[in-house]
Short mmCIF file of C-alpha atoms and ligand atoms in Angstrom, two decimals:
data_model
loop_
_atom_site.label_atom_id
_atom_site.label_comp_id
_atom_site.label_asym_id
_atom_site.label_seq_id
_atom_site.Cartn_x
_atom_site.Cartn_y
_atom_site.Cartn_z
CA UNK A 1 91.59 102.87 107.15
CA UNK A 2 89.56 105.61 108.97
CA UNK A 3 92.79 107.40 109.67
CA UNK A 4 92.98 108.35 105.93
CA UNK A 5 90.87 111.21 105.04
CA UNK A 6 89.31 112.60 101.82
CA UNK A 7 88.37 116.23 101.37
CA UNK A 8 84.89 116.71 100.05
CA UNK A 9 84.64 119.88 97.90
CA UNK A 10 81.18 121.09 97.02
CA UNK A 11 81.18 123.65 94.28
CA UNK A 12 78.76 126.55 93.91
CA UNK A 13 78.81 130.30 93.18
CA UNK A 14 77.55 133.48 94.98
CA UNK A 15 74.69 133.96 92.54
CA UNK A 16 72.11 131.95 94.48
CA UNK A 17 72.03 133.95 97.75
CA UNK A 18 72.72 132.82 101.24
CA UNK A 19 69.64 130.60 101.66
CA UNK A 20 70.55 128.41 98.80
CA UNK A 21 74.15 128.06 99.98
CA UNK A 22 72.94 127.13 103.49
CA UNK A 23 70.84 124.43 101.91
CA UNK A 24 73.84 123.19 99.92
CA UNK A 25 75.98 123.09 103.05
CA UNK A 26 73.24 121.28 104.98
CA UNK A 27 72.84 118.71 102.26
CA UNK A 28 76.62 118.16 101.96
CA UNK A 29 76.91 117.59 105.69
CA UNK A 30 73.99 115.01 105.67
CA UNK A 31 75.72 113.29 102.74
CA UNK A 32 79.05 113.36 104.44
CA UNK A 33 77.59 111.73 107.59
CA UNK A 34 76.08 109.12 105.32
CA UNK A 35 79.41 108.36 103.66
CA UNK A 36 81.16 108.15 106.97
CA UNK A 37 78.61 105.57 108.24
CA UNK A 38 78.34 103.57 105.12
CA UNK A 39 79.96 100.11 105.28
CA UNK A 40 81.26 100.56 101.63
CA UNK A 41 83.27 103.64 102.54
CA UNK A 42 86.49 102.64 104.36
CA UNK A 43 88.01 106.09 105.08
CA UNK A 44 86.89 109.36 106.56
CA UNK A 45 85.25 112.06 104.50
CA UNK A 46 85.69 115.62 105.60
CA UNK A 47 83.46 118.30 104.06
CA UNK A 48 84.20 121.96 103.71
CA UNK A 49 81.64 124.78 103.36
CA UNK A 50 80.75 125.09 99.78
CA UNK A 51 83.32 126.79 97.55
CA UNK A 52 82.22 129.80 95.56
CA UNK A 53 85.40 131.61 94.57
CA UNK A 54 88.70 130.82 92.91
CA UNK A 55 90.65 131.64 96.08
CA UNK A 56 88.55 129.31 98.30
CA UNK A 57 89.13 126.53 95.88
CA UNK A 58 92.87 127.14 95.70
CA UNK A 59 93.07 127.22 99.49
CA UNK A 60 91.07 123.96 99.83
CA UNK A 61 93.33 122.15 97.32
CA UNK A 62 96.47 123.42 98.91
CA UNK A 63 95.31 122.11 102.29
CA UNK A 64 94.61 118.72 100.74
CA UNK A 65 98.05 118.67 99.09
CA UNK A 66 99.91 119.49 102.33
CA UNK A 67 97.94 117.13 104.68
CA UNK A 68 99.97 113.94 105.06
CA UNK A 69 96.87 111.94 105.93
CA UNK A 70 94.66 113.34 103.14
CA UNK A 71 94.65 110.60 100.48
CA UNK A 72 92.47 112.35 97.92
CA UNK A 73 89.91 114.95 96.93
CA UNK A 74 86.24 114.34 96.08
CA UNK A 75 84.39 117.02 94.15
CA UNK A 76 80.71 117.50 93.47
CA UNK A 77 78.70 120.45 92.03
CA UNK A 78 75.45 120.59 93.95
CA UNK A 79 74.53 123.71 91.97
CA UNK A 80 76.38 125.28 89.10
CA UNK A 81 79.97 126.23 89.76
CA UNK A 82 81.53 128.10 86.84
CA UNK A 83 84.64 126.14 86.07
CA UNK A 84 87.12 128.96 85.28
CA UNK A 85 87.22 129.50 89.03
CA UNK A 86 88.55 125.95 89.45
CA UNK A 87 91.52 126.27 86.99
CA UNK A 88 93.98 127.75 89.59
CA UNK A 89 93.25 125.14 92.15
CA UNK A 90 93.08 122.14 89.87
CA UNK A 91 96.43 123.28 88.32
CA UNK A 92 98.03 122.78 91.79
CA UNK A 93 96.26 119.46 92.67
CA UNK A 94 98.72 116.84 93.76
CA UNK A 95 96.27 114.20 95.09
CA UNK A 96 94.00 111.70 93.38
CA UNK A 97 90.79 113.32 92.25
CA UNK A 98 87.31 111.83 92.27
CA UNK A 99 84.47 113.67 90.65
CA UNK A 100 81.14 112.38 91.84
CA UNK A 101 78.02 113.22 89.82
CA UNK A 102 75.13 112.70 92.22
CA UNK A 103 72.11 114.55 93.64
CA UNK A 104 70.85 115.05 97.21
CA UNK A 105 67.38 114.00 96.41
CA UNK A 106 66.82 110.70 94.73
CA UNK A 107 63.46 111.37 93.14
CA UNK A 108 61.98 114.26 91.31
CA UNK A 109 59.18 115.63 93.62
CA UNK A 110 56.65 115.57 90.82
CA UNK A 111 53.88 117.47 92.55
CA UNK A 112 55.85 120.25 94.07
CA UNK A 113 58.82 120.87 91.71
CA UNK A 114 59.32 124.42 90.71
CA UNK A 115 62.18 126.60 89.46
CA UNK A 116 63.66 127.11 92.92
CA UNK A 117 63.96 123.42 93.35
CA UNK A 118 65.40 123.07 89.81
CA UNK A 119 68.07 125.73 90.55
CA UNK A 120 69.11 124.26 93.84
CA UNK A 121 69.40 120.66 92.59
CA UNK A 122 71.17 121.13 89.29
CA UNK A 123 74.15 118.82 89.52
CA UNK A 124 72.97 117.16 86.30
CA UNK A 125 74.38 120.18 84.45
CA UNK A 126 76.70 121.58 87.19
CA UNK A 127 78.75 118.47 87.07
CA UNK A 128 78.92 118.61 83.28
CA UNK A 129 80.42 121.98 83.49
CA UNK A 130 82.97 120.66 85.93
CA UNK A 131 83.57 117.54 83.67
CA UNK A 132 84.53 119.91 80.90
CA UNK A 133 87.26 121.73 82.71
CA UNK A 134 88.80 118.56 84.12
CA UNK A 135 88.79 117.03 80.65
CA UNK A 136 90.10 120.25 79.09
CA UNK A 137 92.96 120.32 81.65
CA UNK A 138 93.53 116.57 80.99
CA UNK A 139 93.39 116.07 84.78
CA UNK A 140 93.97 112.49 86.05
CA UNK A 141 90.66 111.69 87.60
CA UNK A 142 87.91 109.21 88.28
CA UNK A 143 84.30 109.97 87.51
CA UNK A 144 81.54 108.07 89.29
CA UNK A 145 77.87 108.71 88.71
CA UNK A 146 74.91 107.53 90.73
CA UNK A 147 72.74 108.19 93.72
CA UNK A 148 74.80 108.81 96.79
CA UNK A 149 72.97 106.24 99.00
CA UNK A 150 73.14 103.48 96.37
CA UNK A 151 75.37 100.57 97.30
CA UNK A 152 76.99 100.19 93.89
CA UNK A 153 77.88 103.90 93.84
CA UNK A 154 79.31 103.67 97.31
CA UNK A 155 81.37 100.52 96.53
CA UNK A 156 82.86 102.24 93.55
CA UNK A 157 83.93 105.22 95.79
CA UNK A 158 85.25 102.64 98.41
CA UNK A 159 87.39 100.87 95.73
CA UNK A 160 88.74 104.25 94.49
CA UNK A 161 89.49 105.28 98.10
CA UNK A 162 91.52 102.11 98.73
CA UNK A 163 93.52 102.90 95.58
CA UNK A 164 94.17 106.36 96.69
CA UNK A 165 95.35 105.13 100.13
CA UNK A 166 97.69 102.82 98.13
CA UNK A 167 98.96 105.80 96.21
CA UNK A 168 99.58 107.85 99.38
CA UNK A 169 101.49 105.15 100.99
CA UNK A 170 103.27 104.33 97.75
CA UNK A 171 104.63 107.85 97.64
CA UNK A 172 106.33 107.35 101.02
CA UNK A 173 107.33 103.71 100.75
CA UNK A 174 110.93 102.76 101.28
CA UNK A 175 112.10 99.37 100.09
CA UNK A 176 115.06 97.54 101.53
CA UNK A 177 117.24 95.61 99.03
CA UNK A 178 119.44 92.87 100.59
CA UNK A 179 121.65 92.13 97.69
CA UNK A 180 120.84 92.83 93.97
CA UNK A 181 118.44 90.87 91.96
CA UNK A 182 119.25 87.30 91.01
CA UNK A 183 122.14 87.25 88.48
CA UNK A 184 121.09 87.33 84.86
CA UNK A 185 117.43 87.48 85.50
CA UNK A 186 115.67 90.23 83.48
CA UNK A 187 112.03 90.60 84.72
CA UNK A 188 112.96 91.27 88.34
CA UNK A 189 115.28 94.14 87.25
CA UNK A 190 114.04 97.60 86.38
CA UNK A 191 114.47 101.44 86.59
CA UNK A 192 114.40 102.36 90.15
CA UNK A 193 114.45 106.03 89.35
CA UNK A 194 111.36 105.70 87.07
CA UNK A 195 109.63 103.70 89.86
CA UNK A 196 110.40 106.49 92.34
CA UNK A 197 109.11 109.17 89.92
CA UNK A 198 105.93 107.35 89.05
CA UNK A 199 105.24 105.53 92.29
CA UNK A 200 107.32 107.20 94.97
CA UNK A 201 109.34 104.20 95.89
CA UNK A 202 112.68 104.85 97.47
CA UNK A 203 114.56 101.59 96.77
CA UNK A 204 117.70 101.37 98.87
CA UNK A 205 120.41 98.75 99.04
CA UNK A 206 122.15 97.54 102.20
CA UNK A 207 124.77 94.89 102.57
CA UNK A 208 123.59 91.79 104.37
CA UNK A 209 126.31 92.34 106.97
CA UNK A 210 124.34 95.39 108.24
CA UNK A 211 121.39 93.11 108.98
CA UNK A 212 123.54 90.32 110.34
CA UNK A 213 124.64 92.77 112.97
CA UNK A 214 121.05 93.21 114.09
CA UNK A 215 120.38 89.47 114.04
CA UNK A 216 123.39 88.85 116.16
CA UNK A 217 122.17 91.36 118.73
CA UNK A 218 118.88 89.54 119.31
CA UNK A 219 118.87 87.98 122.81
CA UNK A 220 118.03 84.40 123.70
CA UNK A 221 114.96 85.62 125.62
CA UNK A 222 113.68 87.62 122.71
CA UNK A 223 114.18 84.54 120.41
CA UNK A 224 112.36 82.36 122.89
CA UNK A 225 109.38 84.73 123.01
CA UNK A 226 109.12 84.96 119.23
CA UNK A 227 109.33 81.11 118.95
CA UNK A 228 106.47 80.88 121.51
CA UNK A 229 104.42 83.23 119.30
CA UNK A 230 105.04 80.90 116.34
CA UNK A 231 103.57 77.97 118.33
CA UNK A 232 100.41 80.00 118.82
CA UNK A 233 99.93 80.88 115.09
CA UNK A 234 101.34 77.65 113.64
CA UNK A 235 101.37 73.89 114.32
CA UNK A 236 104.94 72.91 115.24
CA UNK A 237 105.39 69.91 112.93
CA UNK A 238 109.09 69.46 113.46
CA UNK A 239 111.60 68.11 116.02
CA UNK A 240 114.19 70.60 114.90
CA UNK A 241 113.37 73.48 117.20
CA UNK A 242 116.82 74.97 116.76
CA UNK A 243 116.09 75.59 113.08
CA UNK A 244 112.82 77.33 114.03
CA UNK A 245 114.57 79.45 116.68
CA UNK A 246 117.11 80.53 114.06
CA UNK A 247 114.31 81.81 111.83
CA UNK A 248 112.76 83.68 114.88
CA UNK A 249 116.14 85.36 115.44
CA UNK A 250 116.40 86.38 111.71
CA UNK A 251 112.89 87.67 111.84
CA UNK A 252 113.63 89.77 114.94
CA UNK A 253 116.82 91.15 113.47
CA UNK A 254 115.26 91.90 110.09
CA UNK A 255 112.33 93.69 111.69
CA UNK A 256 114.60 95.79 113.87
CA UNK A 257 116.48 96.82 110.72
CA UNK A 258 113.28 97.48 108.85
CA UNK A 259 111.74 99.61 111.59
CA UNK A 260 115.01 101.63 112.17
CA UNK A 261 115.18 102.49 108.47
CA UNK A 262 111.44 103.16 107.99
CA UNK A 263 111.13 100.32 105.37
CA UNK A 264 107.76 98.92 104.41
CA UNK A 265 109.00 96.20 102.11
CA UNK A 266 112.23 94.15 101.54
CA UNK A 267 113.69 91.43 99.45
CA UNK A 268 116.20 88.75 99.95
CA UNK A 269 118.28 86.85 97.37
CA UNK A 270 119.42 83.28 97.90
CA UNK A 271 122.69 84.08 96.05
CA UNK A 272 123.50 86.55 98.82
CA UNK A 273 123.45 84.73 102.08
CA UNK A 274 126.79 85.53 103.63
CA UNK A 275 126.66 85.00 107.39
CA UNK A 276 123.17 83.47 107.37
CA UNK A 277 122.83 79.83 108.27
CA UNK A 278 119.45 79.40 106.58
CA UNK A 279 117.63 81.17 103.79
CA UNK A 280 115.01 83.30 105.53
CA UNK A 281 111.82 81.33 105.10
CA UNK A 282 109.45 81.42 108.11
CA UNK A 283 111.04 84.77 109.01
CA UNK A 284 109.89 86.28 105.76
CA UNK A 285 106.49 84.58 105.95
CA UNK A 286 105.80 85.93 109.40
CA UNK A 287 106.93 89.41 108.42
CA UNK A 288 104.59 89.33 105.43
CA UNK A 289 101.80 88.27 107.75
CA UNK A 290 102.49 91.35 109.91
CA UNK A 291 102.13 93.57 106.80
CA UNK A 292 105.55 93.92 105.33
CA UNK A 293 105.97 93.62 101.51
CA UNK A 294 108.36 90.88 100.38
CA UNK A 295 109.96 89.71 97.22
CA UNK A 296 112.46 86.79 96.61
CA UNK A 297 115.50 86.93 94.29
CA UNK A 298 115.98 90.58 94.55
CA UNK A 299 112.55 91.46 93.17
CA UNK A 300 112.06 94.90 94.74
CA UNK A 301 108.99 95.64 92.49
CA UNK A 302 107.00 92.69 93.72
CA UNK A 303 108.07 93.42 97.31
CA UNK A 304 106.77 97.02 97.05
CA UNK A 305 103.57 95.94 95.37
CA UNK A 306 102.87 93.34 98.09
CA UNK A 307 103.23 96.08 100.66
CA UNK A 308 100.91 98.44 98.89
CA UNK A 309 98.24 95.88 98.17
CA UNK A 310 98.30 94.84 101.90
CA UNK A 311 97.81 98.51 102.91
CA UNK A 312 94.99 99.01 100.29
CA UNK A 313 93.08 95.95 101.53
CA UNK A 314 93.27 96.57 105.25
CA UNK A 315 90.10 95.53 107.02
CA UNK A 316 88.92 93.35 104.13
CA UNK A 317 88.56 89.58 104.23
CA UNK A 318 91.08 87.56 102.30
CA UNK A 319 94.82 87.67 102.31
CA UNK A 320 97.71 88.86 100.21
CA UNK A 321 100.91 87.12 99.34
CA UNK A 322 103.97 87.16 97.17
CA UNK A 323 103.38 84.43 94.62
CA UNK A 324 105.11 82.60 91.82
CA UNK A 325 103.58 80.57 88.92
CA UNK A 326 105.33 77.32 89.45
CA UNK A 327 103.86 74.39 87.54
CA UNK A 328 100.81 73.46 85.43
CA UNK A 329 98.07 70.95 85.51
CA UNK A 330 96.95 70.47 81.91
CA UNK A 331 94.11 68.06 82.43
CA UNK A 332 91.61 68.90 79.61
CA UNK A 333 88.75 70.99 81.06
CA UNK A 334 90.32 71.21 84.50
CA UNK A 335 93.43 73.24 83.79
CA UNK A 336 95.11 74.78 86.82
CA UNK A 337 98.26 76.62 87.95
CA UNK A 338 100.06 75.59 91.08
CA UNK A 339 101.66 78.64 92.62
CA UNK A 340 104.31 78.46 95.31
CA UNK A 341 107.88 79.53 96.08
CA UNK A 342 110.92 78.08 97.54
CA UNK A 343 109.61 79.04 100.99
CA UNK A 344 108.12 82.45 101.11
CA UNK A 345 104.29 82.49 100.76
CA UNK A 346 102.30 84.58 103.25
CA UNK A 347 100.25 82.75 105.77
CA UNK A 348 97.42 85.25 105.45
CA UNK A 349 96.17 83.25 102.44
CA UNK A 350 96.20 79.87 104.26
CA UNK A 351 93.07 77.75 104.42
CA UNK A 352 94.01 76.16 107.67
CA UNK A 353 96.54 76.64 110.47
CA UNK A 354 99.98 76.31 108.79
CA UNK A 355 102.52 73.75 109.93
CA UNK A 356 106.11 74.69 110.65
CA UNK A 357 108.41 72.18 108.97
CA UNK A 358 112.10 71.92 108.34
CA UNK A 359 113.32 70.43 105.03
CA UNK A 360 116.53 70.55 103.12
CA UNK A 361 116.71 73.10 100.34
CA UNK A 362 118.62 72.31 97.15
CA UNK A 363 119.38 75.86 96.33
CA UNK A 364 121.41 78.43 98.39
CA UNK A 365 123.91 75.99 99.97
CA UNK A 366 122.76 76.53 103.59
CA UNK A 367 121.16 74.49 106.47
CA UNK A 368 117.53 73.22 106.00
CA UNK A 369 115.35 76.15 106.61
CA UNK A 370 112.17 76.24 108.74
CA UNK A 371 109.11 77.40 106.79
CA UNK A 372 105.31 77.47 107.22
CA UNK A 373 103.60 74.96 105.03
CA UNK A 374 99.96 75.22 104.08
CA UNK A 375 97.38 75.20 101.26
CA UNK A 376 95.93 78.50 100.21
CA UNK A 377 92.17 78.82 100.57
CA UNK A 378 89.56 78.76 97.81
CA UNK A 379 87.79 81.76 96.34
CA UNK A 380 88.05 84.61 93.87
CA UNK A 381 91.35 86.35 93.70
CA UNK A 382 93.55 88.31 91.46
CA UNK A 383 97.27 88.00 90.59
CA UNK A 384 99.11 91.34 89.88
CA UNK A 385 102.43 91.87 88.16
CA UNK A 386 104.46 95.04 87.55
CA UNK A 387 107.07 95.07 84.87
CA UNK A 388 109.43 97.63 83.49
CA UNK A 389 108.91 97.99 79.65
CA UNK A 390 111.74 100.52 79.30
CA UNK A 391 109.55 103.33 78.18
CA UNK A 392 106.97 102.82 81.00
CA UNK A 393 105.93 100.61 83.87
CA UNK A 394 103.14 98.15 83.02
CA UNK A 395 100.67 96.48 85.47
CA UNK A 396 99.02 93.24 84.49
CA UNK A 397 96.12 91.78 86.43
CA UNK A 398 94.55 88.34 85.99
CA UNK A 399 91.22 87.36 87.62
CA UNK A 400 91.63 83.86 89.11
CA UNK A 401 89.57 81.28 90.98
CA UNK A 402 91.50 79.57 93.75
CA UNK A 403 90.62 75.99 94.21
CA UNK A 404 89.96 74.72 97.75
CA UNK A 405 89.03 71.11 96.91
CA UNK A 406 92.43 69.93 95.88
CA UNK A 407 94.32 66.65 95.83
CA UNK A 408 96.70 65.96 98.62
CA UNK A 409 100.37 66.69 97.82
CA UNK A 410 102.01 64.89 100.76
CA UNK A 411 105.57 65.37 99.45
CA UNK A 412 105.27 69.04 98.73
CA UNK A 413 107.39 70.84 101.45
CA UNK A 414 106.19 74.36 100.83
CA UNK A 415 103.05 76.54 101.01
CA UNK A 416 101.14 76.60 97.75
CA UNK A 417 98.05 77.98 96.02
CA UNK A 418 96.14 76.28 93.26
CA UNK A 419 94.07 78.25 90.85
CA UNK A 420 92.20 78.42 87.58
CA UNK A 421 92.98 81.61 85.72
CA UNK A 422 90.26 83.32 83.77
CA UNK A 423 89.17 82.91 81.03
CA UNK A 424 91.16 79.74 80.74
CA UNK A 425 94.68 78.60 81.43
CA UNK A 426 95.56 78.71 77.72
CA UNK A 427 94.27 82.24 77.10
CA UNK A 428 95.46 83.59 80.40
CA UNK A 429 99.01 82.22 80.04
CA UNK A 430 99.39 83.26 76.36
CA UNK A 431 98.10 86.79 77.16
CA UNK A 432 100.20 87.12 80.34
CA UNK A 433 103.27 86.04 78.42
CA UNK A 434 102.55 88.30 75.41
CA UNK A 435 102.35 91.19 77.95
CA UNK A 436 105.69 90.25 79.51
CA UNK A 437 104.07 89.58 82.89
CA UNK A 438 106.46 88.27 85.54
CA UNK A 439 106.60 84.83 87.01
CA UNK A 440 106.58 86.69 90.37
CA UNK A 441 103.25 88.29 91.23
CA UNK A 442 101.06 89.42 94.20
CA UNK A 443 98.08 87.20 94.84
CA UNK A 444 95.21 88.79 96.79
CA UNK A 445 91.70 87.73 97.66
CA UNK A 446 90.87 91.03 99.10
CA UNK A 447 90.95 93.36 96.09
CA UNK A 448 89.68 93.24 92.50
CA UNK A 449 91.15 94.40 89.19
CA UNK A 450 89.09 97.54 89.67
CA UNK A 451 91.16 98.66 92.75
CA UNK A 452 94.34 98.00 90.76
CA UNK A 453 93.03 99.83 87.69
CA UNK A 454 92.32 102.90 89.80
CA UNK A 455 95.78 102.67 91.34
CA UNK A 456 97.43 102.38 87.89
CA UNK A 457 95.54 105.45 86.65
CA UNK A 458 96.50 107.49 89.69
CA UNK A 459 100.15 106.50 89.19
CA UNK A 460 99.99 107.09 85.43
CA UNK A 461 101.22 103.63 84.42
CA UNK A 462 99.93 101.20 81.83
CA UNK A 463 97.22 98.72 82.95
CA UNK A 464 96.17 95.42 81.35
CA UNK A 465 93.43 93.16 82.66
CA UNK A 466 93.08 89.45 81.65
CA UNK A 467 89.50 88.38 82.55
CA UNK A 468 86.58 86.17 81.60
CA UNK A 469 86.02 88.14 78.42
CA UNK A 470 89.67 88.17 77.19
CA UNK A 471 90.62 86.67 73.88
CA UNK A 472 94.21 86.39 72.74
CA UNK A 473 93.33 88.20 69.55
CA UNK A 474 91.81 91.20 71.25
CA UNK A 475 94.50 91.30 73.89
CA UNK A 476 97.16 91.36 71.10
CA UNK A 477 95.28 94.34 69.58
CA UNK A 478 95.27 96.10 72.96
CA UNK A 479 98.99 95.57 73.31
CA UNK A 480 99.52 97.01 69.77
CA UNK A 481 97.39 100.05 70.54
CA UNK A 482 99.23 100.61 73.89
CA UNK A 483 102.43 100.82 71.95
CA UNK A 484 101.09 103.99 70.37
CA UNK A 485 99.80 105.32 73.76
CA UNK A 486 102.72 104.39 75.96
CA UNK A 487 105.61 103.35 73.75
CA UNK A 488 106.97 106.68 72.74
MN1 MN B 1 111.16 83.27 92.41
#
């Protein structure tokens, strides 16, 4: 994450004289060093000398816009920076913007404070002047106030940075479609042009035959090497090594195709398996584990979202997987959702070392596919869905608690996760369904709804959050209000 950088712009004006501006620069450098060594800050902060003219601000913002590794801009007014000089630069801003309202000194020096001190440390009103112009220009932005060494303040910045990294990568994401989406299914379809306008995703179709060519070109030695890697990561719980070797070959061919095309995510569709002997299972699982986004049944939206959430959460504990709400446990007071898929759940969420097994699959009309079977770990997580509402894209997040102490399910031949959605299964499910949330989602332990809210705000898409304080009544009202905000 340290490869991504954020430009730290400190605003001032020439009025104060050189000594004051030297002090501002010195403080900003100390703060930048603090940010860069704080555990809460995942990326690199680069500070410029304080900006005192419209031209300097314009040049700084242009440099942020054009730097491919600059994920966003952080602004702070140590002194007073008249905001008309920000209009030209902010009008050209093309990166996520964070306005921090902080102060170099934590405490007021009661015994020594004088007007020089007051004039040097006036972000309390300097940042209000800046807040006005960003509000007046209706600039997409985040505002975080607090002391710059405070852990909560830093954590909020860290969460925003991760969203900005997601946005940067989203804008250059290419998604491979193998086939279309599953015939007649609505929620996995959508407007790819709108997705590219809002999120930057280039969603491209290729015939499966193009990938089959790559799979066929994989040598026996490469296949053997990949299969050996499987035996390190997974427990080989099958006699059918040929089935496992076939998945290894599919993975290698797919990855070669993904790399050559610069794809970060892909989907399959069990209705489109011409020339494949098995539905890709273990192949997709292991590709997800290495960071690729994946969606089943032609769901390119969930594939892209899986990729972005994996990139946003790099370096954090937890895992991230494509997921599907599968079946309910309605025991009173202990209601839960069992999430799984035909095969393709990412091993990054496994509680224990997954087992490779081979079982018949009643769908897709192919040979029994090898897959990694495991239980997902316990802990706090979120599920995220992105749907196309016709007039806009809508993101829905539900806070969930994954259950680790779970009954054995000896006959279940796939990886699965068991969770209690907040605030309850009844309220969560009713709200999710009212919002049109998909059965496909991304489950992640590494991020919170706050990360995703930041991301949605940067992208300019609707955001809905189902959490421990949600009621169906209030959620309905929010949906109704949102029709006025987003529906036109
Ligand atoms: Mn599905």
